[in-house]
Coordinates of C-alpha atoms in Angstrom, one line a residue:
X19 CA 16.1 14.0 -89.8
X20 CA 16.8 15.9 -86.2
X21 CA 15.5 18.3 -84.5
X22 CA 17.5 21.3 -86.0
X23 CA 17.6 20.0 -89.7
X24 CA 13.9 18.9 -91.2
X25 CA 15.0 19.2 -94.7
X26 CA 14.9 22.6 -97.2
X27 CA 11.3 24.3 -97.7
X28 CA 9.3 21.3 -95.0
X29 CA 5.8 23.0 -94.2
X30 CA 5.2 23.1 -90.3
X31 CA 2.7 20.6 -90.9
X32 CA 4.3 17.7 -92.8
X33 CA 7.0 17.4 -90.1
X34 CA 6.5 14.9 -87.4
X35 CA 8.4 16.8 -84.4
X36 CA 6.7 20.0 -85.3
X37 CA 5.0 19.9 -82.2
X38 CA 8.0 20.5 -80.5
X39 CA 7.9 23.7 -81.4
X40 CA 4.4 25.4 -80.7
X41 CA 5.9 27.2 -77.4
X42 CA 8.4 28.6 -79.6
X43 CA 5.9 30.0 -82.0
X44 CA 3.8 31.3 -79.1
X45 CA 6.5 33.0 -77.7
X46 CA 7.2 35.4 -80.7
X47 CA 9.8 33.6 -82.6
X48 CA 10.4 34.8 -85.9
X49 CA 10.8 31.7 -88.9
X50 CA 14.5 30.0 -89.3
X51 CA 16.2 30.6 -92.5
X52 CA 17.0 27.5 -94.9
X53 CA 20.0 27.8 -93.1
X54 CA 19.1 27.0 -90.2
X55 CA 16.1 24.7 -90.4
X56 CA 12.8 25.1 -88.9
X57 CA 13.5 25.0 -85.3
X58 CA 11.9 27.7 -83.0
X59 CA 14.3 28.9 -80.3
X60 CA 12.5 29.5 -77.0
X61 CA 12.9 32.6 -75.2
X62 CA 15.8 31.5 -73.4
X63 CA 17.4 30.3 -77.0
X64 CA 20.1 31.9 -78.1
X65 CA 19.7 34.1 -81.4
X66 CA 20.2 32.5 -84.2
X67 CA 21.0 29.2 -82.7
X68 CA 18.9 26.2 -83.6
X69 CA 17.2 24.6 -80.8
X70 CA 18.8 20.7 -80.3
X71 CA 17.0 19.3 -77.2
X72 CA 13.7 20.3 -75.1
X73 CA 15.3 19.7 -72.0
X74 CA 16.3 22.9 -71.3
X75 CA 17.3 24.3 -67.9
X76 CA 13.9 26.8 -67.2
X77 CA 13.8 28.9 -64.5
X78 CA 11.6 28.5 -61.2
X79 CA 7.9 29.3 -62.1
X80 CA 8.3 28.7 -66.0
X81 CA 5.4 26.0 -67.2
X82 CA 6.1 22.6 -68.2
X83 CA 4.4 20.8 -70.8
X84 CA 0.7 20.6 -71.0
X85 CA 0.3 23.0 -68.2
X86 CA -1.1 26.6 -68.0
X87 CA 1.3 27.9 -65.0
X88 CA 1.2 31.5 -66.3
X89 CA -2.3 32.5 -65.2
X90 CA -2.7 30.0 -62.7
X91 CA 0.6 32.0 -60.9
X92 CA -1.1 35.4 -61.5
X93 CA -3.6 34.5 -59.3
X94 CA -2.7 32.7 -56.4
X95 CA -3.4 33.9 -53.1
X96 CA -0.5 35.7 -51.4
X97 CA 1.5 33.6 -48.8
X98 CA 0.0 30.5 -50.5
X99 CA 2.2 27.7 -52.1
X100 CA 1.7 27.7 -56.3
X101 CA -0.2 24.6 -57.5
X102 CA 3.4 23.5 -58.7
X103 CA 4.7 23.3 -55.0
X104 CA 1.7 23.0 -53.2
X105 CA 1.7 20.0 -50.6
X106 CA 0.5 16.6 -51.8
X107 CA -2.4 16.3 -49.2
X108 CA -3.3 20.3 -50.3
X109 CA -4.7 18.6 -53.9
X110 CA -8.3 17.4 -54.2
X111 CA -8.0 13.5 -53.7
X112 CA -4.5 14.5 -52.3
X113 CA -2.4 11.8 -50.1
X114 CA -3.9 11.3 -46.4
X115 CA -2.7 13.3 -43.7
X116 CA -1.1 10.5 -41.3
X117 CA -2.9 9.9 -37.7
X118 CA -1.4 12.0 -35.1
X119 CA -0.9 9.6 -31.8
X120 CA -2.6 10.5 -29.0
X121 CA -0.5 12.4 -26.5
X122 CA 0.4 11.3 -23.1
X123 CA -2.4 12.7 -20.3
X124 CA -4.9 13.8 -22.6
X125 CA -8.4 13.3 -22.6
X126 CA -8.5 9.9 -24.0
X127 CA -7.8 8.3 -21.2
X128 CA -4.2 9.3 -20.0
X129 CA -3.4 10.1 -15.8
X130 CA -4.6 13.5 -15.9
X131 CA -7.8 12.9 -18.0
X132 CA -11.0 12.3 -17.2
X133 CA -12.4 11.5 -13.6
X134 CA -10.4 9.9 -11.3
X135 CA -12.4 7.2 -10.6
X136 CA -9.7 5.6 -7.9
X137 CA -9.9 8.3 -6.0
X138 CA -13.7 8.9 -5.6
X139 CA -13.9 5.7 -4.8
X140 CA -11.5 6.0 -1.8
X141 CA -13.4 9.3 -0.9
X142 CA -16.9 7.4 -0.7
X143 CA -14.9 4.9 1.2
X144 CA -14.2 7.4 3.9
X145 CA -17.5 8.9 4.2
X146 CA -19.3 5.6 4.7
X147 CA -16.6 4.7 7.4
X148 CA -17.0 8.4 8.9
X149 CA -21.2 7.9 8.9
X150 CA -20.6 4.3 10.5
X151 CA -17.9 5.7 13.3
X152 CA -20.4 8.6 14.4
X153 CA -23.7 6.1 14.7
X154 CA -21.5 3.3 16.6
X155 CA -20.3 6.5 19.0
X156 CA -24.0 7.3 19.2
X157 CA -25.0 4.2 20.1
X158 CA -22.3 4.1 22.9
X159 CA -23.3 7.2 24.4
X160 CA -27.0 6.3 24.5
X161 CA -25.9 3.3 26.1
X162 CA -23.9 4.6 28.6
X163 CA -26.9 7.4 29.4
X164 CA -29.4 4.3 29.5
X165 CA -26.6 3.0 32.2
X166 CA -26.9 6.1 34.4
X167 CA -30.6 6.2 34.0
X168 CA -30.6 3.0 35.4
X169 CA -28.9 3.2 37.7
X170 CA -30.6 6.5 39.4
X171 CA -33.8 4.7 39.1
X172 CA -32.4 1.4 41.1
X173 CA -31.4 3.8 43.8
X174 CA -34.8 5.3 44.0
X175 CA -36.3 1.9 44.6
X176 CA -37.4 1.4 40.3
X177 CA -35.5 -1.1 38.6
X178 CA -31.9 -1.1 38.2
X179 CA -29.7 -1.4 35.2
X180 CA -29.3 -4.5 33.5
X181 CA -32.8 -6.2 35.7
X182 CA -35.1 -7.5 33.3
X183 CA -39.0 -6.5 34.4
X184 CA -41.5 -9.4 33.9
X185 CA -44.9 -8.4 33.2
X186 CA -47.5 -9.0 35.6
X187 CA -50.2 -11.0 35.3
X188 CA -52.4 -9.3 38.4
X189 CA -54.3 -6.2 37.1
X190 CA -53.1 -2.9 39.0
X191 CA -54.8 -2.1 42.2
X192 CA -53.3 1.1 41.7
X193 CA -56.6 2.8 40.3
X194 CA -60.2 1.6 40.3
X195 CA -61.3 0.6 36.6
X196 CA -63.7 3.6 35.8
X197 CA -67.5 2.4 36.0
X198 CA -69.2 2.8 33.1
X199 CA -72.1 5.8 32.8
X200 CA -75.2 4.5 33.5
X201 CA -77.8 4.1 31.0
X202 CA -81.8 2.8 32.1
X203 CA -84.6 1.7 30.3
X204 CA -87.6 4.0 31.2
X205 CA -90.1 1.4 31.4
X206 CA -87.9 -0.4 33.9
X207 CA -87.9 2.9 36.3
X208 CA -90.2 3.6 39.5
X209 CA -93.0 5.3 38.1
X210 CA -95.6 7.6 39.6
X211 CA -99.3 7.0 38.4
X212 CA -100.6 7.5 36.2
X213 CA -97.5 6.5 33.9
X214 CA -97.7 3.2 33.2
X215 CA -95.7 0.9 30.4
X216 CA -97.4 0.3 26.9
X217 CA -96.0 -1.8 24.0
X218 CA -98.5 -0.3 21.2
X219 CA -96.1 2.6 19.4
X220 CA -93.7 1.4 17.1
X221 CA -89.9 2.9 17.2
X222 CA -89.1 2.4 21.3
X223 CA -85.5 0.9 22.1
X224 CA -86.6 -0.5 25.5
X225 CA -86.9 -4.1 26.4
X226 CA -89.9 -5.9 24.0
X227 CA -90.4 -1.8 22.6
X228 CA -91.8 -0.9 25.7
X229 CA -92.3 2.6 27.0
X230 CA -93.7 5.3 29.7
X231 CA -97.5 6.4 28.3
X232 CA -99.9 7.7 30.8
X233 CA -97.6 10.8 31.5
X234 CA -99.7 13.8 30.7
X235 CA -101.2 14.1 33.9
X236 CA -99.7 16.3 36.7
X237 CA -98.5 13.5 39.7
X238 CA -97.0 11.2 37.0
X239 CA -93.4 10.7 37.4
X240 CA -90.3 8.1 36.6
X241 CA -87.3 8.0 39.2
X242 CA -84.2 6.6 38.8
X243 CA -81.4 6.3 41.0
X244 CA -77.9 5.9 39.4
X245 CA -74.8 5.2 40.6
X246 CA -71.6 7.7 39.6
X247 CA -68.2 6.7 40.3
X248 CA -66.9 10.5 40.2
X249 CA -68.9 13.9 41.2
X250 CA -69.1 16.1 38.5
X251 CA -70.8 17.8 36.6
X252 CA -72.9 15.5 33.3
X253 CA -75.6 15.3 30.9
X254 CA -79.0 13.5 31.1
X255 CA -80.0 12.2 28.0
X256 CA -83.5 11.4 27.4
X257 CA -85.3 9.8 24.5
X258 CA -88.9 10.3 23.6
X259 CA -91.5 11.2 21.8
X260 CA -94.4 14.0 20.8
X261 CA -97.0 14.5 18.6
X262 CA -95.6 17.1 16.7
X263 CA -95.9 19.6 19.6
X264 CA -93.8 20.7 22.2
X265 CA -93.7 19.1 25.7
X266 CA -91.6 19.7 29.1
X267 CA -91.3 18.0 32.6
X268 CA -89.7 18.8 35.8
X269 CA -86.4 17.3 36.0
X270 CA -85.2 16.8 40.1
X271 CA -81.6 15.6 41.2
X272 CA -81.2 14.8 44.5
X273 CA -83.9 15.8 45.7
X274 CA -83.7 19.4 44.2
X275 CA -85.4 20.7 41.4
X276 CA -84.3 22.5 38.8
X277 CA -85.0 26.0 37.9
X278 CA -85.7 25.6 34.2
X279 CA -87.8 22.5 33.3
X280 CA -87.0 19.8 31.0
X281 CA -87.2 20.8 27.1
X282 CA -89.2 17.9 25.4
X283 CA -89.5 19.9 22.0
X284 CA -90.3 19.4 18.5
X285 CA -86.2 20.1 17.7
X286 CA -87.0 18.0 14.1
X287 CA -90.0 20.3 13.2
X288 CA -92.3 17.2 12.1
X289 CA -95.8 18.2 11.3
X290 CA -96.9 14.4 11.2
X291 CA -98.6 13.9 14.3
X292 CA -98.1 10.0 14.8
X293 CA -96.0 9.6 17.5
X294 CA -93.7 6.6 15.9
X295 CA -92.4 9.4 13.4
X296 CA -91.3 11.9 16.3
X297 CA -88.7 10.0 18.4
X298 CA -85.7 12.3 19.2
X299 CA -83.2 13.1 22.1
X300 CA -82.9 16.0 24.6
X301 CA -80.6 16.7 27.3
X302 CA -80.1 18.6 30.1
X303 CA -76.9 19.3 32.4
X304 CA -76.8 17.7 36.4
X305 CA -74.8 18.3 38.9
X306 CA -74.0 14.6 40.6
X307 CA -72.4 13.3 43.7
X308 CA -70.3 10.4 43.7
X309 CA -72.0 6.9 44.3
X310 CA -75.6 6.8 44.2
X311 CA -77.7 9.9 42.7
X312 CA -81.8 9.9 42.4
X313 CA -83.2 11.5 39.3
X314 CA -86.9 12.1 38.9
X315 CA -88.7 13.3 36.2
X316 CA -91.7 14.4 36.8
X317 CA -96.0 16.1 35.2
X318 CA -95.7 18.7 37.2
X319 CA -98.6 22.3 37.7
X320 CA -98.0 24.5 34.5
X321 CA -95.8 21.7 32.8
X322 CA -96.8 20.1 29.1
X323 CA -96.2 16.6 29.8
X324 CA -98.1 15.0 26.6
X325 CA -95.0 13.0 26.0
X326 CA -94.0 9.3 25.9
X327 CA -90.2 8.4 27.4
X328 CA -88.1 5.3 26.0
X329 CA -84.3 5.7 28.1
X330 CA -82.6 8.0 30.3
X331 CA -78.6 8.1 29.8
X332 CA -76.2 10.0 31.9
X333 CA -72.8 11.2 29.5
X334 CA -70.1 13.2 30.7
X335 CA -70.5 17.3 30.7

């Protein structure tokens, strides 16, 4: 039994090749005679020419067996390869595209890629030398300046260059050390009766809290005579104290009296009356010669002199 002779009156379905012949019937063949078998020629068949082999020459595009080409084609994008001739790597689950080598002087790494780390290196190189050149020709020049300084100053009678100067030992005669501003104890002044020294008010800074009591009498006085290493114009400080109401004194320098006397005020506005809660400072600016000066304060007529003194300091003006 062959392909183009199944035997006289053999149903489509008893014979064992008869799917052999399905594209046949799908493709509008009309039945064989008993002549000529059951074979279906194909659309490329001759008429009346029984089919003998499948492998028949089909032309480009034509399906093959199994496959639906014919709608697949109708619809394939235009300038796009047909599923048939498509690339291999094109498919789903295709074959791998192969690596494409790296090419010379790209960015992964070739000559001209990435930072040329060689030649920054050289360029920091320079810089630092550069910097180190300019402070070493610094360096010289201040020296050589230093040199000539030197030198100038030897020929003015100083020390010349390259003498090493030896601190001296001997303090400078050049200039007095300036004398302290004196500063005197009020009880240890010359006093004019009838002040007198008392012990019995807590708060003086004198020797044993001694100060000048007995002062609110016209005649009372305390003089001091101080010794100023510059003339000048300064400050007399005096400490004392009130009961809570203003006081004043004449204050002479020198044997002159000033024009305004001495403020002994209440300047921290107690209203307690004992006199260890009302010590304060006043001052008053003197004119002073240098060396020894005489300063005198003094109860004088029309004065308020209910006051108690502790210190007199002189300060600079």
């Amino acid at each position: 039994m062959t392909a183009a002779n199944n035997g006289a009156s053999t149903p489509e379905d008893d014979d064992p090749f008869g799917y052999l012949y399905e594209d046949g019937r799908a493709a509008g063949a009309t039945p064989p005679g008993q002549s000529r078998g059951y074979g279906y020629p194909g659309p490329a068949a001759q008429p009346g020419v029984p089919r003998t082999s499948y492998n028949q020459v089909r032309t480009v595009g034509e399906r093959q067996y199994g496959q639906q080409v014919p709608q697949q084609q109708a619809h394939a994008p235009q300038g796009q390869p047909t599923a048939q001739y498509a690339a291999p790597e094109t498919y789903p689950g295709g074959a791998p595209t192969r690596p494409v080598a790296p090419q010379a002087g790209g960015h992964g790494g070739g000559r001209s890629g990435g930072p040329n780390t060689k030649g920054l290196l050289i360029g920091a190189i320079a810089v630092v030398a550069v910097v180190v050149i300019g402070i070493a020709a610094a360096l010289i020049t201040s020296g050589g300046e230093d040199d000539k300084a030197g030198g100038q100053s030897g020929g003015d009678g100083g020390t010349s260059a390259g003498q090493s100067v030896k601190p001296s030992g001997e303090p400078s005669t050049s200039q007095d050390p300036q004398e302290p501003l004196p500063k005197q104890d009020a009880a240890t002044l010359q006093l004019g009766a009838p002040a007198a020294l008392a012990k019995d008010i807590k708060g003086a800074e004198g020797a044993g809290g001694a100060f000048v009591t007995g002062f609110n009498a016209v005649g009372a006085s305390v003089t001091w005579k101080a010794k100023i290493a510059e003339a000048g114009q300064y400050r007399l400080y005096v400490r004392y104290a009130i009961p809570a109401q203003d006081a004043n004194a004449t204050l002479t320098v020198n044997g002159k009296a000033n024009t305004n006397p001495l403020g002994l005020k209440n300047f921290i506005h107690s209203s307690d009356p004992a006199w260890e809660k009302n010590w304060q400072t006043t001052w008053a600016p003197v004119n002073l010669n240098k060396g020894e000066n005489e300063l005198k304060i003094s109860c004088e007529a029309g004065n308020q002199c209910n006051v108690i003194l502790d210190w007199l300091e002189v300060k600079e003006g």
